[in-house]
Short mmCIF file of C-alpha atoms in Angstrom, two decimals:
data_model
loop_
_atom_site.label_atom_id
_atom_site.label_comp_id
_atom_site.label_asym_id
_atom_site.label_seq_id
_atom_site.Cartn_x
_atom_site.Cartn_y
_atom_site.Cartn_z
CA UNK A 6 104.54 60.81 114.69
CA UNK A 7 104.12 58.85 117.93
CA UNK A 8 104.38 61.21 120.92
CA UNK A 9 106.41 60.38 123.99
CA UNK A 10 103.24 59.92 126.05
CA UNK A 11 101.85 57.48 123.47
CA UNK A 12 105.14 55.58 123.53
CA UNK A 13 105.07 55.40 127.34
CA UNK A 14 101.46 54.21 127.38
CA UNK A 15 102.28 51.47 124.87
CA UNK A 16 105.27 50.32 126.91
CA UNK A 17 103.13 50.31 130.08
CA UNK A 18 100.53 48.06 128.41
CA UNK A 19 103.21 45.63 127.22
CA UNK A 20 104.75 45.45 130.71
CA UNK A 21 101.32 44.72 132.22
CA UNK A 22 100.68 41.88 129.78
CA UNK A 23 104.21 40.44 129.84
CA UNK A 24 104.86 40.45 133.59
CA UNK A 25 104.99 36.99 135.22
CA UNK A 26 103.32 38.33 138.38
CA UNK A 27 100.39 40.73 138.94
CA UNK A 28 101.65 44.31 138.80
CA UNK A 29 100.19 47.79 138.59
CA UNK A 30 101.81 49.82 135.81
CA UNK A 31 101.36 53.56 135.29
CA UNK A 32 102.93 56.43 133.40
CA UNK A 33 104.02 59.03 135.95
CA UNK A 34 106.18 62.12 136.34
CA UNK A 35 108.91 62.25 138.97
CA UNK A 36 111.50 64.78 140.05
CA UNK A 37 115.01 63.82 139.09
CA UNK A 38 118.23 65.68 138.56
CA UNK A 39 117.66 68.81 136.44
CA UNK A 40 113.88 68.72 136.49
CA UNK A 41 110.88 66.48 136.02
CA UNK A 42 110.97 63.31 133.97
CA UNK A 43 108.25 61.05 132.58
CA UNK A 44 108.73 57.39 133.38
CA UNK A 45 107.05 54.02 133.86
CA UNK A 46 106.11 53.12 137.44
CA UNK A 47 105.65 49.46 138.37
CA UNK A 48 104.20 48.30 141.69
CA UNK A 49 103.75 44.77 142.91
CA UNK A 50 101.14 44.47 145.64
CA UNK A 51 101.68 47.04 148.38
CA UNK A 52 105.42 47.12 147.89
CA UNK A 53 107.18 50.32 146.95
CA UNK A 54 107.29 50.66 143.20
CA UNK A 55 110.17 51.23 140.84
CA UNK A 56 110.31 54.18 138.43
CA UNK A 57 112.05 53.52 135.14
CA UNK A 58 112.98 56.12 132.54
CA UNK A 59 112.86 55.07 128.88
CA UNK A 60 113.98 58.27 127.15
CA UNK A 61 116.81 56.59 125.25
CA UNK A 62 114.42 53.96 123.92
CA UNK A 63 111.97 56.61 122.76
CA UNK A 64 114.78 58.41 120.94
CA UNK A 65 115.82 55.15 119.30
CA UNK A 66 112.18 54.59 118.28
CA UNK A 67 111.99 58.08 116.74
CA UNK A 68 115.19 57.31 114.83
CA UNK A 69 113.50 54.33 113.22
CA UNK A 70 114.19 51.55 115.69
CA UNK A 71 110.78 49.85 115.93
CA UNK A 72 112.19 47.18 118.27
CA UNK A 73 112.85 49.91 120.85
CA UNK A 74 109.28 49.48 122.16
CA UNK A 75 109.88 45.88 123.23
CA UNK A 76 113.38 46.71 124.44
CA UNK A 77 111.93 49.46 126.67
CA UNK A 78 109.35 47.06 128.11
CA UNK A 79 112.03 44.47 128.80
CA UNK A 80 114.15 47.05 130.63
CA UNK A 81 111.18 48.03 132.81
CA UNK A 82 110.43 44.39 133.66
CA UNK A 83 114.10 43.78 134.49
CA UNK A 84 114.17 46.84 136.74
CA UNK A 85 111.13 45.54 138.64
CA UNK A 86 112.76 42.13 139.07
CA UNK A 87 115.96 43.79 140.30
CA UNK A 88 113.93 45.87 142.75
CA UNK A 89 112.42 42.69 144.21
CA UNK A 90 115.85 41.08 144.44
CA UNK A 91 117.32 44.10 146.25
CA UNK A 92 114.33 44.58 148.56
CA UNK A 93 116.14 43.24 151.62
CA UNK A 94 119.17 45.42 150.87
CA UNK A 95 116.94 48.50 150.61
CA UNK A 96 115.30 47.69 153.95
CA UNK A 97 118.73 47.35 155.54
CA UNK A 98 119.76 50.72 154.14
CA UNK A 99 116.63 52.31 155.60
CA UNK A 100 117.53 50.89 159.03
CA UNK A 101 121.18 51.92 158.81
CA UNK A 102 120.32 55.45 157.74
CA UNK A 103 118.56 56.16 161.03
CA UNK A 104 121.95 55.93 162.79
CA UNK A 105 124.61 58.34 161.58
CA UNK A 106 127.48 56.18 162.82
CA UNK A 107 126.25 53.40 160.53
CA UNK A 108 125.35 55.66 157.63
CA UNK A 109 128.46 57.85 157.47
CA UNK A 110 130.55 55.11 155.92
CA UNK A 111 128.24 55.22 152.89
CA UNK A 112 128.09 59.02 152.55
CA UNK A 113 128.97 60.61 149.22
CA UNK A 114 128.40 63.98 147.55
CA UNK A 115 128.02 65.18 143.99
CA UNK A 116 127.75 68.31 141.87
CA UNK A 117 124.47 69.47 140.33
CA UNK A 118 123.23 72.53 138.48
CA UNK A 119 121.70 74.91 141.05
CA UNK A 120 119.22 76.72 138.81
CA UNK A 121 117.75 73.49 137.44
CA UNK A 122 117.33 71.87 140.86
CA UNK A 123 116.13 74.65 143.19
CA UNK A 124 113.01 72.78 144.34
CA UNK A 125 114.88 69.59 145.18
CA UNK A 126 117.78 71.45 146.78
CA UNK A 127 115.38 73.25 149.13
CA UNK A 128 114.58 69.88 150.68
CA UNK A 129 118.12 68.64 151.18
CA UNK A 130 121.33 69.89 152.80
CA UNK A 131 123.70 71.31 150.20
CA UNK A 132 126.67 73.62 149.80
CA UNK A 133 126.79 76.34 147.11
CA UNK A 134 129.74 76.02 144.70
CA UNK A 135 129.76 78.84 142.15
CA UNK A 136 126.58 78.25 140.08
CA UNK A 137 126.55 74.60 141.15
CA UNK A 138 125.54 72.93 144.40
CA UNK A 139 126.88 70.02 146.44
CA UNK A 140 124.09 67.74 147.75
CA UNK A 141 124.67 64.46 149.59
CA UNK A 142 123.58 60.84 149.26
CA UNK A 143 124.40 57.38 150.55
CA UNK A 144 125.51 54.53 148.30
CA UNK A 145 125.75 50.91 149.38
CA UNK A 146 128.88 48.80 149.21
CA UNK A 147 126.85 45.71 148.36
CA UNK A 148 127.42 45.92 144.61
CA UNK A 149 123.92 47.00 143.68
CA UNK A 150 124.89 50.67 143.77
CA UNK A 151 121.67 51.67 145.52
CA UNK A 152 121.45 55.43 146.09
CA UNK A 153 119.36 57.42 148.55
CA UNK A 154 119.47 61.21 148.86
CA UNK A 155 120.01 62.95 152.21
CA UNK A 156 117.10 65.20 153.21
CA UNK A 157 116.94 68.09 155.67
CA UNK A 158 114.74 65.97 157.94
CA UNK A 159 117.27 63.14 158.01
CA UNK A 160 120.11 65.55 158.78
CA UNK A 161 118.07 66.95 161.69
CA UNK A 162 117.56 63.43 163.05
CA UNK A 163 121.28 62.77 162.85
CA UNK A 164 121.93 65.94 164.82
CA UNK A 165 125.07 66.94 162.91
CA UNK A 166 126.04 70.00 160.91
CA UNK A 167 126.70 70.30 157.20
CA UNK A 168 130.43 70.84 157.80
CA UNK A 169 130.74 67.40 159.40
CA UNK A 170 128.56 65.92 156.66
CA UNK A 171 130.81 67.31 153.93
CA UNK A 172 133.99 66.20 155.71
CA UNK A 173 132.81 62.62 156.09
CA UNK A 174 131.38 62.42 152.55
CA UNK A 175 134.59 63.75 151.00
CA UNK A 176 136.72 61.32 152.99
CA UNK A 177 134.59 58.40 151.78
CA UNK A 178 134.75 59.52 148.19
CA UNK A 179 138.53 59.87 148.18
CA UNK A 180 138.88 56.36 149.61
CA UNK A 181 136.21 54.59 147.55
CA UNK A 182 136.19 56.62 144.34
CA UNK A 183 139.69 58.08 143.86
CA UNK A 184 140.23 60.59 141.08
CA UNK A 185 141.34 59.50 137.62
CA UNK A 186 143.16 61.92 135.32
CA UNK A 187 144.22 60.87 131.85
CA UNK A 188 144.42 61.97 128.24
CA UNK A 189 141.19 61.80 126.29
CA UNK A 190 143.09 59.63 123.84
CA UNK A 191 143.45 56.90 126.46
CA UNK A 192 139.65 56.60 126.42
CA UNK A 193 139.55 56.65 122.61
CA UNK A 194 142.19 53.91 122.49
CA UNK A 195 139.91 51.62 124.47
CA UNK A 196 137.26 52.07 121.76
CA UNK A 197 139.29 52.20 118.55
CA UNK A 198 142.48 50.37 119.43
CA UNK A 199 144.59 53.21 117.99
CA UNK A 200 147.58 53.85 120.30
CA UNK A 201 147.14 56.99 122.41
CA UNK A 202 150.73 58.00 121.70
CA UNK A 203 150.03 58.18 117.95
CA UNK A 204 147.00 60.40 118.43
CA UNK A 205 148.83 62.66 120.89
CA UNK A 206 151.70 63.09 118.43
CA UNK A 207 149.27 64.07 115.65
CA UNK A 208 147.60 66.65 117.92
CA UNK A 209 150.97 68.15 118.87
CA UNK A 210 152.13 68.25 115.26
CA UNK A 211 149.10 70.30 114.16
CA UNK A 212 149.24 72.52 117.25
CA UNK A 213 145.83 71.53 118.60
CA UNK A 214 145.19 71.67 122.37
CA UNK A 215 145.51 68.46 124.36
CA UNK A 216 142.35 67.41 126.22
CA UNK A 217 142.27 65.45 129.47
CA UNK A 218 139.51 63.69 131.39
CA UNK A 219 139.06 64.17 135.13
CA UNK A 220 136.61 61.78 136.78
CA UNK A 221 136.37 59.17 139.54
CA UNK A 222 137.59 55.59 139.31
CA UNK A 223 134.02 54.28 139.09
CA UNK A 224 133.05 57.15 136.74
CA UNK A 225 129.84 57.70 138.71
CA UNK A 226 129.07 61.29 139.77
CA UNK A 227 132.74 61.78 138.96
CA UNK A 228 132.58 65.53 138.33
CA UNK A 229 132.71 65.96 142.12
CA UNK A 230 136.38 64.92 142.21
CA UNK A 231 137.27 68.58 141.60
CA UNK A 232 136.39 69.00 145.29
CA UNK A 233 139.23 66.69 146.37
CA UNK A 234 142.00 68.63 148.12
CA UNK A 235 145.04 69.14 145.88
CA UNK A 236 143.62 67.48 142.76
CA UNK A 237 143.42 70.63 140.63
CA UNK A 238 146.92 71.70 141.64
CA UNK A 239 148.20 68.29 140.49
CA UNK A 240 146.38 68.66 137.16
CA UNK A 241 147.88 72.13 136.68
CA UNK A 242 151.39 70.74 137.16
CA UNK A 243 150.82 68.12 134.47
CA UNK A 244 149.17 70.59 132.09
CA UNK A 245 151.76 73.28 132.66
CA UNK A 246 149.58 76.11 133.96
CA UNK A 247 146.02 77.46 133.99
CA UNK A 248 143.33 75.37 132.36
CA UNK A 249 139.64 75.32 131.54
CA UNK A 250 137.29 72.84 133.18
CA UNK A 251 134.66 71.80 130.64
CA UNK A 252 131.60 70.17 132.28
CA UNK A 253 131.11 67.08 130.14
CA UNK A 254 128.37 65.78 132.49
CA UNK A 255 127.72 65.13 136.19
CA UNK A 256 130.18 62.26 135.75
CA UNK A 257 133.30 64.03 134.46
CA UNK A 258 135.12 67.20 133.44
CA UNK A 259 137.24 67.68 130.35
CA UNK A 260 140.34 69.79 130.96
CA UNK A 261 141.85 72.00 128.27
CA UNK A 262 144.81 74.43 128.38
CA UNK A 263 143.92 78.11 128.12
CA UNK A 264 146.04 78.33 124.98
CA UNK A 265 143.26 76.57 123.06
CA UNK A 266 139.73 77.91 122.54
CA UNK A 267 138.47 81.08 124.24
CA UNK A 268 135.54 81.19 126.72
CA UNK A 269 132.91 82.21 124.14
CA UNK A 270 133.93 79.47 121.72
CA UNK A 271 134.00 76.94 124.54
CA UNK A 272 130.53 77.94 125.67
CA UNK A 273 129.12 77.43 122.19
CA UNK A 274 130.67 73.95 122.00
CA UNK A 275 129.44 73.00 125.49
CA UNK A 276 125.87 74.10 124.75
CA UNK A 277 125.79 72.15 121.49
CA UNK A 278 127.09 69.01 123.19
CA UNK A 279 124.56 69.38 126.02
CA UNK A 280 121.75 69.64 123.50
CA UNK A 281 122.80 66.72 121.32
CA UNK A 282 124.98 64.30 123.29
CA UNK A 283 124.21 64.56 127.03
CA UNK A 284 121.12 63.15 128.71
CA UNK A 285 119.06 65.98 130.26
CA UNK A 286 119.40 64.52 133.76
CA UNK A 287 123.20 64.29 133.40
CA UNK A 288 123.84 67.86 132.23
CA UNK A 289 125.96 69.86 134.69
CA UNK A 290 126.54 73.35 133.25
CA UNK A 291 126.51 75.20 129.92
CA UNK A 292 129.79 77.04 130.28
CA UNK A 293 133.40 76.40 131.24
CA UNK A 294 135.30 77.22 134.42
CA UNK A 295 138.89 78.39 134.73
CA UNK A 296 141.41 77.07 137.23
CA UNK A 297 143.90 79.81 138.12
CA UNK A 298 147.28 78.58 139.32
CA UNK A 299 148.08 82.03 140.71
CA UNK A 300 144.91 82.17 142.84
CA UNK A 301 144.71 78.37 143.31
CA UNK A 302 140.98 78.39 142.78
CA UNK A 303 138.22 77.92 140.20
CA UNK A 304 136.83 81.00 138.47
CA UNK A 305 133.60 81.16 136.45
CA UNK A 306 134.10 82.28 132.85
#
């Protein structure tokens, strides 16, 4: 069997040979969400390089997709070309980030797993949230979706506190990435074409619990919408009481009424899904949370 390192080395060689311009290509390890990840690094001249993960292509290759090698190389080359195209935008971001008044309009925050990101979190301002943490980043409005994390050094240069940082980030998120709450069947309808109403009726007829999706409009780092003031209270009104928050990924939560599965059963399901369906860097937690309408807060279960 071809190892992941062998796959990466092969992809790196193809990128070197196929690139239209002279580039330096290496296999490297970088820190990303939830740990370290092997990737392909491409540099052109003295310019800052781009790091590209190809895990999904390696998995496809292991599943028998021989063409995944070339597809991975093409994705790396495209990422390098995109990096060159966005170079001016990235330089502008770097300039704007030195001034908080310019940067605060791009501020956002997200939720990450604390235990899996302790090293990275030690270098950036963050707020504890149960067994999760809330770090901060800036994202451009230019359409490229370029993201840069906020470090402790940058916060010190800005001369502001974390309370102000959180306030401004949350305000931006509510304006630019409002929460979306809908039945899971609405999402399935978009894939299968089967009317959501028909699926909901079937679920009610057999007495199964109704599942809902809570995310952001752009579905990017959308799990953080649970931080929006009043959003969980609104969900509780629609769902008719207490509910479980199931961490589907860093991008969304699934919501289920407490009348369905118990905490232990939920945990088993979540762990299986994390192991088989969720990318390692997108995993949020391996257990559910409970929203209590009586206490109006989230409780770990």
